[in-house]
Amino acid sequence: YEELNELLGPVDPSLHLRGEVTVIMLCGLQGSGKTTTCGKLSQLLLESNVTPLLVAADLQRPAAIDQLHVIGQQLGVPVYSDKTAKDPVKLCQAAVRHAEEQSLRVVILDTAGRLAIDQELMDQLKRIDQRVQPDQVYLVVDGMTGQDAVNSAGAFNEALELDGVIMTKLDGDARGGALLSVKHVTGVPVKFIGTGEHLDA
């Protein structure tokens, strides 16, 4: 018990919002729960009377853009998207400018995932990271995937400077043993855990 506490804690659960626009980037493999997690973080911010701007930066999967709009409608949160866009970096930059114009304090970038790690995905995320310079980068990991979660966390951690991990689907029967390994491999805190499909979970 003490070893687990030592390894996993203590974790600062605040999102460290700045005076001006705070940009949060979510990354992870396809199906890890990034888009739903965008909604959960939005719900959390709304409870502090902060309205975020959700950004549909996954230009690979049209359904991801639609899904984010549905979540935005459920929460009454604005969503920035452009289905004709080809460059996610420019889209993210335009979204941040839009947030500044609308006096929105937080921007959450929902980036593209892939079924497996590939160079194209990592290069794209690095470009967003360099040019948009998000204040916080969170890796969203599916707690049901076990060792695969650990491998992908290692790869994302090498490519990007992560500020934390969000582990999803811990309501499943896998029980999240990968959480310990992910923390060990990345050295960053497990900031949140997802315990259900609803946006307050």
C-alpha positions as a Python dict, from the first residue, in 0.01 Angstrom:
ca = {
    (1, 'Y'): (0, 0, 0),
    (2, 'E'): (279, 242, 93),
    (3, 'E'): (470, 155, -225),
    (4, 'L'): (158, 223, -436),
    (5, 'N'): (108, 557, -261),
    (6, 'E'): (472, 641, -317),
    (7, 'L'): (454, 554, -687),
    (8, 'L'): (116, 709, -772),
    (9, 'G'): (81, 1009, -545),
    (10, 'P'): (31, 1275, -448),
    (11, 'V'): (-138, 1417, -759),
    (12, 'D'): (-241, 1778, -806),
    (13, 'P'): (-586, 1755, -969),
    (14, 'S'): (-612, 2119, -1078),
    (15, 'L'): (-576, 2220, -1444),
    (16, 'H'): (-354, 2523, -1369),
    (17, 'L'): (-547, 2779, -1571),
    (18, 'R'): (-360, 3093, -1659),
    (19, 'G'): (-490, 3448, -1682),
    (20, 'E'): (-508, 3437, -2059),
    (21, 'V'): (-600, 3138, -2276),
    (22, 'T'): (-488, 2799, -2142),
    (23, 'V'): (-441, 2539, -2416),
    (24, 'I'): (-479, 2171, -2324),
    (25, 'M'): (-388, 1906, -2581),
    (26, 'L'): (-518, 1550, -2555),
    (27, 'C'): (-335, 1278, -2746),
    (28, 'G'): (-353, 900, -2759),
    (29, 'L'): (-440, 607, -2980),
    (30, 'Q'): (-771, 579, -3161),
    (31, 'G'): (-1043, 442, -2935),
    (32, 'S'): (-864, 537, -2613),
    (33, 'G'): (-1145, 774, -2517),
    (34, 'K'): (-997, 1113, -2610),
    (35, 'T'): (-1317, 1269, -2740),
    (36, 'T'): (-1525, 1158, -2442),
    (37, 'T'): (-1248, 1281, -2211),
    (38, 'C'): (-1274, 1624, -2378),
    (39, 'G'): (-1636, 1626, -2262),
    (40, 'K'): (-1542, 1514, -1910),
    (41, 'L'): (-1280, 1788, -1875),
    (42, 'S'): (-1537, 2038, -2006),
    (43, 'Q'): (-1787, 1922, -1745),
    (44, 'L'): (-1522, 1971, -1476),
    (45, 'L'): (-1443, 2322, -1601),
    (46, 'L'): (-1811, 2416, -1621),
    (47, 'E'): (-1841, 2329, -1252),
    (48, 'S'): (-1583, 2606, -1191),
    (49, 'N'): (-1780, 2845, -1416),
    (50, 'V'): (-1522, 2819, -1695),
    (51, 'T'): (-1655, 2756, -2048),
    (52, 'P'): (-1393, 2587, -2268),
    (53, 'L'): (-1368, 2577, -2647),
    (54, 'L'): (-1349, 2222, -2780),
    (55, 'V'): (-1141, 2187, -3096),
    (56, 'A'): (-1201, 1904, -3344),
    (57, 'A'): (-839, 1862, -3456),
    (58, 'D'): (-883, 1500, -3564),
    (59, 'L'): (-905, 1548, -3939),
    (60, 'Q'): (-860, 1175, -4009),
    (61, 'R'): (-1195, 1062, -3877),
    (62, 'P'): (-1503, 1268, -3973),
    (63, 'A'): (-1705, 1085, -3707),
    (64, 'A'): (-1472, 1230, -3441),
    (65, 'I'): (-1574, 1583, -3545),
    (66, 'D'): (-1943, 1490, -3527),
    (67, 'Q'): (-1895, 1318, -3191),
    (68, 'L'): (-1731, 1629, -3046),
    (69, 'H'): (-2020, 1846, -3171),
    (70, 'V'): (-2269, 1611, -3001),
    (71, 'I'): (-2075, 1638, -2673),
    (72, 'G'): (-2056, 2017, -2713),
    (73, 'Q'): (-2434, 2033, -2759),
    (74, 'Q'): (-2496, 1813, -2455),
    (75, 'L'): (-2287, 2043, -2237),
    (76, 'G'): (-2369, 2374, -2405),
    (77, 'V'): (-2001, 2422, -2490),
    (78, 'P'): (-1876, 2573, -2818),
    (79, 'V'): (-1692, 2347, -3065),
    (80, 'Y'): (-1447, 2473, -3326),
    (81, 'S'): (-1423, 2259, -3639),
    (82, 'D'): (-1366, 2281, -4013),
    (83, 'K'): (-1436, 1970, -4220),
    (84, 'T'): (-1259, 2123, -4520),
    (85, 'A'): (-936, 2178, -4325),
    (86, 'K'): (-631, 1977, -4429),
    (87, 'D'): (-374, 2097, -4176),
    (88, 'P'): (-447, 2032, -3806),
    (89, 'V'): (-174, 2277, -3700),
    (90, 'K'): (-342, 2570, -3878),
    (91, 'L'): (-681, 2459, -3746),
    (92, 'C'): (-550, 2459, -3387),
    (93, 'Q'): (-385, 2799, -3432),
    (94, 'A'): (-708, 2944, -3573),
    (95, 'A'): (-904, 2793, -3283),
    (96, 'V'): (-678, 2958, -3024),
    (97, 'R'): (-723, 3294, -3199),
    (98, 'H'): (-1099, 3236, -3199),
    (99, 'A'): (-1092, 3163, -2825),
    (100, 'E'): (-902, 3488, -2762),
    (101, 'E'): (-1156, 3684, -2966),
    (102, 'Q'): (-1447, 3522, -2780),
    (103, 'S'): (-1278, 3566, -2438),
    (104, 'L'): (-1283, 3190, -2374),
    (105, 'R'): (-1018, 3098, -2119),
    (106, 'V'): (-957, 2733, -2204),
    (107, 'V'): (-903, 2553, -2534),
    (108, 'I'): (-910, 2171, -2544),
    (109, 'L'): (-754, 2016, -2855),
    (110, 'D'): (-894, 1674, -2953),
    (111, 'T'): (-613, 1544, -3175),
    (112, 'A'): (-609, 1251, -3416),
    (113, 'G'): (-534, 898, -3303),
    (114, 'R'): (-434, 588, -3494),
    (115, 'L'): (-491, 221, -3426),
    (116, 'A'): (-117, 187, -3370),
    (117, 'I'): (171, 427, -3323),
    (118, 'D'): (310, 553, -3652),
    (119, 'Q'): (557, 819, -3753),
    (120, 'E'): (302, 1031, -3939),
    (121, 'L'): (85, 1063, -3627),
    (122, 'M'): (383, 1148, -3404),
    (123, 'D'): (514, 1406, -3651),
    (124, 'Q'): (171, 1569, -3666),
    (125, 'L'): (146, 1586, -3286),
    (126, 'K'): (498, 1727, -3260),
    (127, 'R'): (410, 2000, -3511),
    (128, 'I'): (99, 2096, -3313),
    (129, 'D'): (307, 2090, -2994),
    (130, 'Q'): (579, 2315, -3141),
    (131, 'R'): (358, 2567, -3318),
    (132, 'V'): (56, 2590, -3090),
    (133, 'Q'): (261, 2538, -2772),
    (134, 'P'): (-12, 2392, -2551),
    (135, 'D'): (25, 2466, -2181),
    (136, 'Q'): (-55, 2107, -2091),
    (137, 'V'): (-33, 1783, -2286),
    (138, 'Y'): (-225, 1484, -2155),
    (139, 'L'): (-196, 1130, -2285),
    (140, 'V'): (-529, 946, -2284),
    (141, 'V'): (-476, 573, -2232),
    (142, 'D'): (-731, 291, -2242),
    (143, 'G'): (-703, 108, -1910),
    (144, 'M'): (-836, -212, -2069),
    (145, 'T'): (-540, -254, -2305),
    (146, 'G'): (-284, -363, -2047),
    (147, 'Q'): (70, -394, -2182),
    (148, 'D'): (-24, -213, -2504),
    (149, 'A'): (-110, 92, -2294),
    (150, 'V'): (237, 81, -2143),
    (151, 'N'): (408, 52, -2483),
    (152, 'S'): (211, 341, -2634),
    (153, 'A'): (269, 558, -2325),
    (154, 'G'): (643, 506, -2364),
    (155, 'A'): (632, 608, -2731),
    (156, 'F'): (416, 920, -2672),
    (157, 'N'): (637, 1017, -2380),
    (158, 'E'): (945, 1007, -2603),
    (159, 'A'): (779, 1216, -2874),
    (160, 'L'): (611, 1478, -2653),
    (161, 'E'): (667, 1639, -2320),
    (162, 'L'): (368, 1500, -2130),
    (163, 'D'): (219, 1675, -1828),
    (164, 'G'): (-1, 1388, -1722),
    (165, 'V'): (-187, 1073, -1812),
    (166, 'I'): (-563, 1022, -1814),
    (167, 'M'): (-657, 656, -1791),
    (168, 'T'): (-1002, 567, -1922),
    (169, 'K'): (-1241, 273, -1894),
    (170, 'L'): (-1145, 176, -1541),
    (171, 'D'): (-1505, 65, -1491),
    (172, 'G'): (-1418, -236, -1708),
    (173, 'D'): (-1296, -566, -1570),
    (174, 'A'): (-929, -506, -1653),
    (175, 'R'): (-893, -310, -1327),
    (176, 'G'): (-617, -86, -1457),
    (177, 'G'): (-302, -273, -1360),
    (178, 'A'): (-134, -89, -1648),
    (179, 'L'): (-177, 233, -1452),
    (180, 'L'): (126, 154, -1235),
    (181, 'S'): (346, 70, -1533),
    (182, 'V'): (231, 376, -1728),
    (183, 'K'): (322, 599, -1434),
    (184, 'H'): (658, 425, -1403),
    (185, 'V'): (736, 452, -1776),
    (186, 'T'): (633, 817, -1820),
    (187, 'G'): (721, 960, -1480),
    (188, 'V'): (420, 1193, -1506),
    (189, 'P'): (116, 1188, -1277),
    (190, 'V'): (-198, 995, -1356),
    (191, 'K'): (-411, 1307, -1349),
    (192, 'F'): (-760, 1162, -1393),
    (193, 'I'): (-925, 825, -1432),
    (194, 'G'): (-1240, 758, -1632),
    (195, 'T'): (-1492, 538, -1452),
    (196, 'G'): (-1781, 529, -1699),
    (197, 'E'): (-1921, 657, -2027),
    (198, 'H'): (-2118, 946, -1881),
    (199, 'L'): (-1956, 1289, -1884),
    (200, 'D'): (-1954, 1316, -1506),
    (201, 'A'): (-1772, 984, -1463),
}
